[in-house]
Coordinates of C-alpha atoms in Angstrom, one line a residue:
M1 CA 3.3 -23.9 38.0
T2 CA 6.7 -24.7 39.5
I3 CA 9.9 -26.5 38.7
H4 CA 8.5 -29.5 40.7
S5 CA 5.6 -30.0 38.3
S6 CA 5.9 -33.4 36.7
V7 CA 5.9 -33.9 32.9
S8 CA 4.1 -37.0 31.8
D9 CA 6.3 -39.3 29.6
I10 CA 3.2 -41.1 28.4
L11 CA 1.6 -37.9 27.2
L12 CA 4.9 -36.8 25.6
D13 CA 4.9 -40.0 23.6
K14 CA 1.3 -39.3 22.6
V15 CA 2.4 -35.8 21.3
A16 CA 5.2 -37.5 19.3
E17 CA 2.6 -40.0 17.8
W18 CA 0.3 -37.1 16.9
L19 CA 3.1 -35.2 15.1
T20 CA 3.9 -38.3 13.1
Q21 CA 0.3 -38.8 12.1
A22 CA -0.1 -35.1 11.3
A23 CA 2.9 -35.4 8.9
L24 CA 1.5 -38.5 7.3
T25 CA -1.9 -37.0 6.7
G26 CA -0.4 -33.7 5.3
E27 CA -1.6 -31.3 8.0
N28 CA -0.7 -27.7 7.3
L29 CA 2.0 -25.9 9.4
E30 CA -0.5 -23.8 11.4
T31 CA -2.4 -27.0 12.5
I32 CA 0.9 -28.7 13.5
V33 CA 2.2 -25.7 15.5
R34 CA -1.0 -25.0 17.2
G35 CA -1.7 -28.7 18.0
F36 CA 1.9 -29.2 19.2
C37 CA 1.9 -26.3 21.6
E38 CA -1.5 -27.1 23.1
R39 CA -0.5 -30.8 23.6
M40 CA 2.8 -29.9 25.1
A41 CA 1.1 -27.7 27.6
A42 CA -1.3 -30.5 28.4
T43 CA 1.6 -32.9 29.3
G44 CA 2.5 -30.7 32.3
M45 CA 5.3 -28.8 30.6
P46 CA 5.2 -25.3 32.0
I47 CA 5.7 -23.5 28.7
A48 CA 4.0 -20.0 28.7
R49 CA 5.4 -18.7 25.4
V50 CA 6.6 -20.5 22.2
H51 CA 8.0 -18.7 19.2
L52 CA 8.8 -20.6 16.0
T53 CA 9.8 -19.5 12.5
F54 CA 10.0 -21.7 9.4
S55 CA 11.9 -20.7 6.3
M56 CA 9.9 -20.8 3.1
L57 CA 11.0 -20.6 -0.6
H58 CA 8.6 -17.9 -1.7
P59 CA 9.0 -14.8 -3.9
L60 CA 7.7 -12.4 -1.2
Y61 CA 8.3 -14.1 2.1
D62 CA 11.4 -15.6 3.7
A63 CA 9.5 -17.3 6.5
L64 CA 6.3 -17.9 8.4
G65 CA 6.4 -17.1 12.1
F66 CA 4.2 -18.4 14.9
T67 CA 4.0 -17.1 18.5
W68 CA 1.9 -19.2 21.0
R69 CA 1.0 -18.0 24.4
R70 CA -0.7 -20.1 27.0
A71 CA -3.2 -17.3 27.7
G72 CA -3.6 -15.9 24.2
G73 CA -3.3 -18.8 21.8
L74 CA -1.5 -18.6 18.4
T75 CA -0.6 -15.6 16.2
I76 CA 0.9 -15.9 12.7
E77 CA 3.0 -13.5 10.7
G78 CA 4.6 -13.6 7.2
Y79 CA 8.1 -12.3 7.2
R80 CA 8.9 -10.4 4.1
H81 CA 12.2 -10.3 2.2
V82 CA 14.3 -7.3 3.2
N83 CA 17.8 -6.3 2.1
E84 CA 19.2 -5.1 5.4
K85 CA 19.2 -6.6 8.8
P86 CA 18.2 -4.0 11.4
E87 CA 20.0 -3.4 14.6
R88 CA 17.2 -4.9 16.7
F89 CA 17.8 -8.3 15.1
M90 CA 21.6 -8.0 15.3
Q91 CA 21.0 -7.7 19.0
S92 CA 19.0 -10.9 19.3
P93 CA 19.5 -14.4 20.7
Y94 CA 18.9 -15.8 17.2
Y95 CA 21.7 -13.7 15.7
Y96 CA 23.9 -14.8 18.6
L97 CA 23.2 -18.5 17.8
L98 CA 23.8 -18.1 14.1
S99 CA 26.9 -16.0 14.4
N100 CA 28.5 -18.4 16.8
N101 CA 27.3 -21.6 15.0
L102 CA 25.4 -22.7 18.1
Q103 CA 22.2 -24.9 18.2
H104 CA 21.0 -24.0 21.7
L105 CA 21.0 -21.1 24.1
R106 CA 19.5 -21.0 27.6
R107 CA 19.2 -18.0 29.9
R108 CA 17.5 -17.3 33.2
I109 CA 15.5 -14.1 33.2
D110 CA 16.1 -12.1 36.3
V111 CA 13.4 -9.8 37.7
D112 CA 15.6 -6.7 37.6
G113 CA 19.1 -5.6 36.5
A114 CA 20.7 -5.3 33.1
V115 CA 19.6 -7.7 30.4
E116 CA 21.8 -9.5 27.9
F117 CA 19.2 -9.3 25.1
P118 CA 16.6 -6.6 24.7
I119 CA 13.9 -9.2 24.1
F120 CA 14.3 -10.1 27.7
E121 CA 12.7 -6.8 28.7
D122 CA 9.5 -7.9 27.0
L123 CA 9.7 -11.3 28.6
R124 CA 10.1 -9.8 32.0
K125 CA 6.9 -7.9 31.5
E126 CA 5.2 -11.3 30.8
K127 CA 6.8 -12.6 34.0
M128 CA 9.0 -15.2 32.3
T129 CA 11.7 -16.8 34.3
D130 CA 13.6 -19.0 31.9
Y131 CA 14.3 -19.0 28.2
M132 CA 15.7 -21.4 25.6
A133 CA 16.4 -20.6 21.9
F134 CA 17.4 -23.1 19.2
V135 CA 18.3 -23.6 15.6
Q136 CA 17.1 -26.7 13.7
T137 CA 18.0 -27.2 10.0
F138 CA 16.1 -29.5 7.7
G139 CA 19.2 -31.2 6.4
A140 CA 22.8 -30.6 5.4
G141 CA 23.0 -27.8 2.8
S142 CA 19.3 -27.0 3.1
V143 CA 18.2 -23.4 3.3
Q144 CA 14.9 -24.6 4.9
G145 CA 14.8 -24.9 8.7
M146 CA 13.2 -24.0 12.0
M147 CA 14.3 -21.5 14.6
G148 CA 12.5 -20.7 17.8
S149 CA 12.4 -20.4 21.6
W150 CA 10.6 -21.8 24.6
A151 CA 9.9 -19.6 27.7
T152 CA 8.4 -20.4 31.0
D153 CA 6.9 -18.4 33.9
G154 CA 7.4 -21.3 36.3
I155 CA 9.2 -20.6 39.6
G156 CA 12.8 -21.7 39.1
G157 CA 12.4 -22.1 35.3
F158 CA 13.0 -25.3 33.4
S159 CA 14.3 -28.4 35.1
E160 CA 16.8 -30.7 33.5
E161 CA 14.0 -33.2 32.9
M162 CA 12.0 -30.5 31.1
I163 CA 15.0 -29.4 29.0
G164 CA 15.6 -32.9 27.9
A165 CA 11.9 -33.4 27.0
L166 CA 11.9 -30.1 25.0
M167 CA 15.0 -31.1 23.0
R168 CA 13.5 -34.5 22.2
M169 CA 10.2 -33.1 21.1
Q170 CA 11.9 -30.4 19.1
N171 CA 13.2 -33.1 16.8
H172 CA 9.7 -34.6 16.3
L173 CA 8.3 -31.2 15.6
A174 CA 11.1 -30.5 13.1
M175 CA 10.2 -33.7 11.1
A176 CA 6.5 -32.9 11.0
A177 CA 7.2 -29.3 10.2
K178 CA 9.6 -30.3 7.4
M179 CA 6.8 -32.3 5.7
A180 CA 4.4 -29.4 6.0
V181 CA 7.0 -26.9 4.7
L182 CA 7.8 -29.1 1.7
G183 CA 4.1 -29.3 0.9
K184 CA 3.8 -25.5 1.2
L185 CA 6.9 -25.1 -0.9
A186 CA 5.4 -27.1 -3.7
N187 CA 2.2 -25.1 -3.6
N188 CA 4.1 -21.8 -3.5
M189 CA 6.3 -22.7 -6.4
L190 CA 3.5 -23.9 -8.6
T191 CA 1.3 -20.9 -7.7
T192 CA 4.2 -18.5 -8.3
Y193 CA 5.4 -20.0 -11.6
L194 CA 2.1 -21.4 -13.0
G195 CA -0.6 -19.3 -11.4
G196 CA -3.2 -20.2 -8.8
D197 CA -5.6 -22.3 -10.9
A198 CA -2.9 -24.0 -13.0
G199 CA -0.9 -24.7 -9.9
K200 CA -3.8 -26.5 -8.3
R201 CA -4.4 -28.5 -11.4
V202 CA -0.9 -29.7 -11.4
L203 CA -0.9 -30.5 -7.7
N204 CA -4.1 -32.5 -8.3
G205 CA -2.4 -34.7 -10.8
Q206 CA -2.8 -33.0 -14.2
I207 CA 0.9 -33.5 -15.0
R208 CA 1.1 -35.6 -18.2
R209 CA 1.8 -34.1 -21.6
G210 CA -1.5 -33.6 -23.3
D211 CA -3.5 -33.3 -20.1
G212 CA -5.9 -30.4 -20.3
E213 CA -9.3 -29.2 -21.4
T214 CA -11.0 -26.6 -23.6
I215 CA -12.4 -23.7 -21.7
R216 CA -14.0 -20.4 -22.5
A217 CA -12.3 -17.3 -21.2
A218 CA -11.9 -13.5 -21.6
L219 CA -8.3 -13.0 -22.7
V220 CA -5.9 -10.2 -22.0
M221 CA -2.5 -9.8 -23.8
G222 CA -0.2 -6.9 -22.6
D223 CA 3.1 -5.8 -23.9
M224 CA 5.7 -3.1 -23.2
R225 CA 6.6 -0.9 -26.1
Q226 CA 10.2 -0.3 -27.3
S227 CA 11.7 -2.6 -24.7
T228 CA 14.6 -3.6 -27.0
V229 CA 15.6 0.0 -27.6
Y230 CA 15.4 0.7 -23.9
A231 CA 17.5 -2.4 -23.0
E232 CA 20.2 -1.4 -25.5
K233 CA 20.2 2.3 -24.4
E234 CA 20.0 1.9 -20.6
G235 CA 21.7 -1.5 -20.0
R236 CA 20.6 -4.8 -18.6
Q237 CA 19.9 -3.9 -15.0
A238 CA 18.0 -0.7 -15.7
Y239 CA 15.9 -2.6 -18.2
I240 CA 15.2 -5.4 -15.7
D241 CA 14.2 -2.8 -13.1
T242 CA 11.9 -1.1 -15.5
L243 CA 10.3 -4.3 -16.6
N244 CA 9.6 -5.3 -13.0
E245 CA 8.1 -1.9 -12.4
F246 CA 6.0 -2.2 -15.5
F247 CA 4.7 -5.6 -14.5
D248 CA 4.0 -4.5 -10.9
A249 CA 1.9 -1.6 -12.4
I250 CA 0.1 -3.1 -15.4
A251 CA -0.1 -6.9 -14.7
A252 CA -1.1 -7.0 -11.0
P253 CA -4.8 -6.0 -11.5
F254 CA -5.3 -9.0 -13.8
N255 CA -4.3 -11.5 -11.1
R256 CA -7.5 -11.0 -9.1
N257 CA -11.3 -10.6 -9.4
G258 CA -11.5 -13.9 -11.3
G259 CA -8.4 -13.3 -13.5
E260 CA -5.1 -15.0 -13.5
I261 CA -1.7 -14.2 -15.1
L262 CA -1.1 -17.4 -16.9
S263 CA 2.4 -16.6 -18.3
F264 CA 4.9 -13.8 -18.8
L265 CA 6.2 -13.7 -22.4
G266 CA 9.4 -11.6 -22.4
D267 CA 8.2 -8.1 -21.9
G268 CA 4.5 -9.1 -22.1
F269 CA 1.9 -11.2 -20.3
L270 CA -1.2 -13.3 -21.0
A271 CA -4.1 -13.2 -18.5
V272 CA -7.2 -15.3 -18.6
Y273 CA -10.7 -14.9 -17.0
P274 CA -12.3 -18.4 -17.3
C275 CA -16.1 -18.3 -17.7
G276 CA -19.1 -20.4 -18.7
R277 CA -20.2 -20.6 -22.3
H278 CA -23.4 -18.5 -21.9
K279 CA -24.0 -14.8 -22.0
D280 CA -24.1 -13.9 -18.3
P281 CA -20.8 -15.6 -17.3
S282 CA -19.1 -14.2 -20.4
K283 CA -20.3 -10.7 -19.5
V284 CA -19.0 -11.1 -15.9
A285 CA -15.6 -12.2 -17.2
C286 CA -15.3 -9.5 -19.8
E287 CA -16.4 -6.7 -17.4
A288 CA -13.8 -7.9 -14.8
A289 CA -11.1 -7.9 -17.5
L290 CA -12.1 -4.4 -18.6
S291 CA -12.1 -3.1 -15.0
A292 CA -8.6 -4.5 -14.6
V293 CA -7.6 -2.6 -17.8
F294 CA -8.7 0.7 -16.5
E295 CA -7.0 0.0 -13.1
A296 CA -3.8 -0.9 -15.0
Q297 CA -3.9 2.3 -17.0
R298 CA -4.3 4.3 -13.8
R299 CA -1.3 2.5 -12.2
V300 CA 0.9 2.9 -15.2
A301 CA 0.1 6.7 -15.2
L302 CA 1.2 6.8 -11.5
L303 CA 4.3 4.9 -12.4
N304 CA 5.2 7.2 -15.2
S305 CA 4.7 10.2 -13.0
D306 CA 7.1 8.7 -10.5
R307 CA 9.6 7.9 -13.3
Q308 CA 9.5 11.4 -14.5
S309 CA 10.4 12.6 -11.0
R310 CA 13.5 10.3 -11.3
N311 CA 14.4 11.7 -14.7
L312 CA 13.5 8.4 -16.4
S313 CA 11.5 7.9 -19.6
A314 CA 7.9 6.9 -19.5
V315 CA 6.9 3.3 -20.3
R316 CA 4.5 2.7 -23.1
Y317 CA 2.4 -0.3 -23.7
G318 CA -0.4 -2.0 -25.6
I319 CA -3.3 -4.2 -24.4
G320 CA -5.4 -6.6 -26.5
L321 CA -8.8 -7.9 -25.4
H322 CA -10.7 -10.9 -26.7
V323 CA -13.0 -13.7 -25.7
G324 CA -13.2 -17.3 -27.0
N325 CA -12.4 -20.9 -26.5
V326 CA -8.9 -21.9 -25.5
M327 CA -7.1 -25.2 -24.8
F328 CA -5.8 -25.2 -21.2
G329 CA -3.2 -27.7 -20.3
N330 CA 0.3 -29.3 -20.6
V331 CA 2.4 -29.0 -23.7
G332 CA 6.1 -29.4 -24.5
L333 CA 8.7 -32.2 -24.3
R334 CA 8.1 -35.4 -22.6
D335 CA 10.4 -34.4 -19.7
R336 CA 10.0 -30.6 -19.9
L337 CA 6.4 -29.3 -19.9
T338 CA 4.7 -26.0 -19.5
F339 CA 1.1 -25.3 -18.4
S340 CA -0.5 -22.7 -20.6
A341 CA -3.4 -21.6 -22.7
F342 CA -3.1 -22.1 -26.5
G343 CA -5.3 -22.2 -29.6
A344 CA -6.8 -19.8 -32.1
A345 CA -8.2 -17.4 -29.5
V346 CA -4.8 -16.9 -27.9
N347 CA -3.2 -16.2 -31.3
E348 CA -6.0 -13.7 -32.1
V349 CA -5.6 -11.7 -28.9
E350 CA -1.9 -11.5 -29.6
R351 CA -2.6 -10.1 -33.1
L352 CA -5.1 -7.7 -31.6
Q353 CA -2.5 -6.4 -29.1
S354 CA -0.1 -5.7 -31.9
L355 CA -2.7 -3.5 -33.6
T356 CA -2.3 -0.9 -30.8
K357 CA 0.9 0.2 -32.6
K358 CA -1.0 0.7 -35.9
Y359 CA -3.8 2.7 -34.3
S360 CA -1.7 4.5 -31.8
T361 CA -4.0 3.5 -28.9
E362 CA -3.2 1.7 -25.7
V363 CA -6.2 -0.7 -25.7
V364 CA -7.7 -2.6 -28.6
A365 CA -10.5 -5.2 -28.3
S366 CA -12.5 -7.5 -30.6
Q367 CA -16.1 -6.7 -31.2
A368 CA -16.8 -10.1 -29.6
F369 CA -15.3 -8.9 -26.3
A370 CA -16.9 -5.5 -26.5
S371 CA -20.3 -7.0 -26.9
Y372 CA -20.2 -8.4 -23.4
T373 CA -19.5 -5.1 -21.7
D374 CA -21.5 -1.9 -20.9
C375 CA -18.6 0.3 -22.0
E376 CA -19.0 2.7 -24.9
W377 CA -16.6 1.6 -27.7
G378 CA -15.4 3.3 -30.8
K379 CA -14.7 1.5 -34.1
L380 CA -11.1 1.5 -35.3
G381 CA -11.5 -0.6 -38.4
E382 CA -11.9 -4.0 -40.0
E383 CA -8.8 -6.1 -39.8
K384 CA -7.6 -9.3 -41.4
L385 CA -5.4 -10.9 -38.7
R386 CA -2.4 -12.9 -39.8
G387 CA -3.3 -16.6 -39.9
V388 CA -7.0 -16.0 -39.3
R389 CA -9.6 -16.3 -42.1
Q390 CA -12.4 -14.1 -41.0
R391 CA -12.0 -10.3 -40.6
F392 CA -12.2 -8.7 -37.2
T393 CA -14.0 -5.6 -36.2
V394 CA -11.5 -3.8 -34.0
V395 CA -12.7 -1.3 -31.3
Y396 CA -11.3 0.8 -28.5
P397 CA -12.9 2.0 -25.2
K398 CA -14.1 5.6 -25.4
V399 CA -14.3 6.3 -21.7
A400 CA -11.7 5.0 -19.3
T401 CA -13.8 4.4 -16.3
A402 CA -14.3 1.0 -14.7
A403 CA -17.7 -0.5 -15.3
N404 CA -17.7 -2.5 -12.1
G405 CA -16.1 0.1 -9.8
A406 CA -12.5 0.7 -8.8
M407 CA -10.2 -2.3 -8.4
D408 CA -8.7 -2.9 -5.0
I409 CA -5.2 -1.4 -4.8
F410 CA -2.4 -3.6 -3.5
Q411 CA -1.0 -2.4 -0.2
E412 CA 2.7 -3.3 0.2
T413 CA 4.2 -3.5 3.7
T414 CA 7.3 -1.5 4.0
A415 CA 10.4 -2.9 5.7
D416 CA 10.1 -0.3 8.5
S417 CA 6.8 -1.8 9.6
L418 CA 8.1 -5.3 10.0
S419 CA 8.2 -6.9 13.5
E420 CA 11.5 -7.9 15.1
A421 CA 10.8 -11.6 14.5
E422 CA 10.4 -11.0 10.8
Q423 CA 14.2 -10.7 10.5
V424 CA 14.9 -14.1 12.0
I425 CA 15.1 -16.3 8.9
L426 CA 17.0 -13.7 6.8
L427 CA 20.2 -14.5 8.7
H428 CA 19.3 -18.2 8.9
R429 CA 19.2 -18.3 5.1
D430 CA 22.7 -16.7 4.9
A431 CA 24.2 -18.5 7.9
K432 CA 27.2 -19.8 5.9
K433 CA 28.2 -16.3 5.0
F434 CA 28.1 -15.2 8.6
E435 CA 30.1 -18.2 9.7
G436 CA 32.9 -17.1 7.4
R437 CA 32.7 -13.6 8.7
V438 CA 32.8 -14.7 12.3
Q439 CA 35.9 -16.8 11.6
V440 CA 37.6 -13.7 10.2
E441 CA 36.5 -11.6 13.3
N442 CA 37.8 -14.3 15.6
L443 CA 41.2 -14.3 13.8
T444 CA 41.5 -10.6 14.2
S445 CA 40.2 -10.7 17.8
R446 CA 37.3 -8.4 17.1
P447 CA 34.4 -9.0 19.5
L448 CA 30.9 -9.5 18.2
S449 CA 28.5 -6.7 18.8
S450 CA 26.2 -7.2 21.9
P451 CA 23.1 -9.2 20.9
G452 CA 19.6 -7.9 21.4
S453 CA 16.0 -8.9 20.9
A454 CA 14.5 -12.0 19.3

């Protein structure tokens, strides 16, 4: 493919039409990027490599990244939040664009000699001859946007005609991508703040006050002990750090295997395992909840061992287990709602959890919950729960071994294992801060550090 290859204007118009249709029908970002790259290649555009990143509002990830190669198709990465920007990113074309408040950068890639950016060493190995990087925001003041690059292995690189076509199509891609990002944003936010099932219900239209249904579920209520004393003794930030460590350890196992953290209540949480009304589905839900309890205990033990090595006090907790019918839906003000579970069974599991203090045990369950498990339980007593007529038989698990096997352990990716591209959107998000810094550097005649890979 050479610089003399023609690019079909008719086919380019078809790509633009396809992007518009994809946006209107709500296609996801992967489909849009993959379809765009394949269709652009089909127009006669000699692109051999495309890299695109899209910023996302998400508690774990700053961006989604896509790299398309003519010979290898599409690969996708999630770019995690990191606190520091590594040197490899500081030496990238993307950093250069953002630091200098530029929208485009174009460079020929020579076959030998020194390179301006380290990423060009990799592009040389792929026999690329020309490279264009760009920044595209999704609106003034928005932290969402798109960054990326086009590369060709064509002899002579991109022609002026090709550059013009790429810039035009970049705008069409940005509009379609913005719609997909906004859709993903809504899903991320609802999943993060409401939970997976509740988020789906809201997205599917269950948004009016009073919307909901009655379901049967195994219920888990967890709470950290002496949190008020700890907050007063250690201070706000130490308390927040401890609380997050506590939730990472104890709550995470209840957010899988059929369970869902429905809400965080101060220093506690409520998890539900929805199930059918018959014995078998109730047994599955209660066994899953109990397995999560044992995994949570193991994780908290590891946390306390680590805290001891840091000369920090151990965290203590209580967990209540119950099963019953709950109302699941929207409650609150007309213009300020929450999606939660409520009803008698929720109140009862809360009372059960508080009994862990009385009996000096970490886990307390109702006899109703225990009857659906294969675990051996010991009786603690008969209790009259506040606000409940009937007395409850209260039990505790005698053997802390999971009935259904060990829970999967979460594997967190460390910042050191992130790819170079995973740093792209971090600076994009803070572009205004860097613009201010660059202005100061220009006033003091300090040159920018030499850019590197991207």
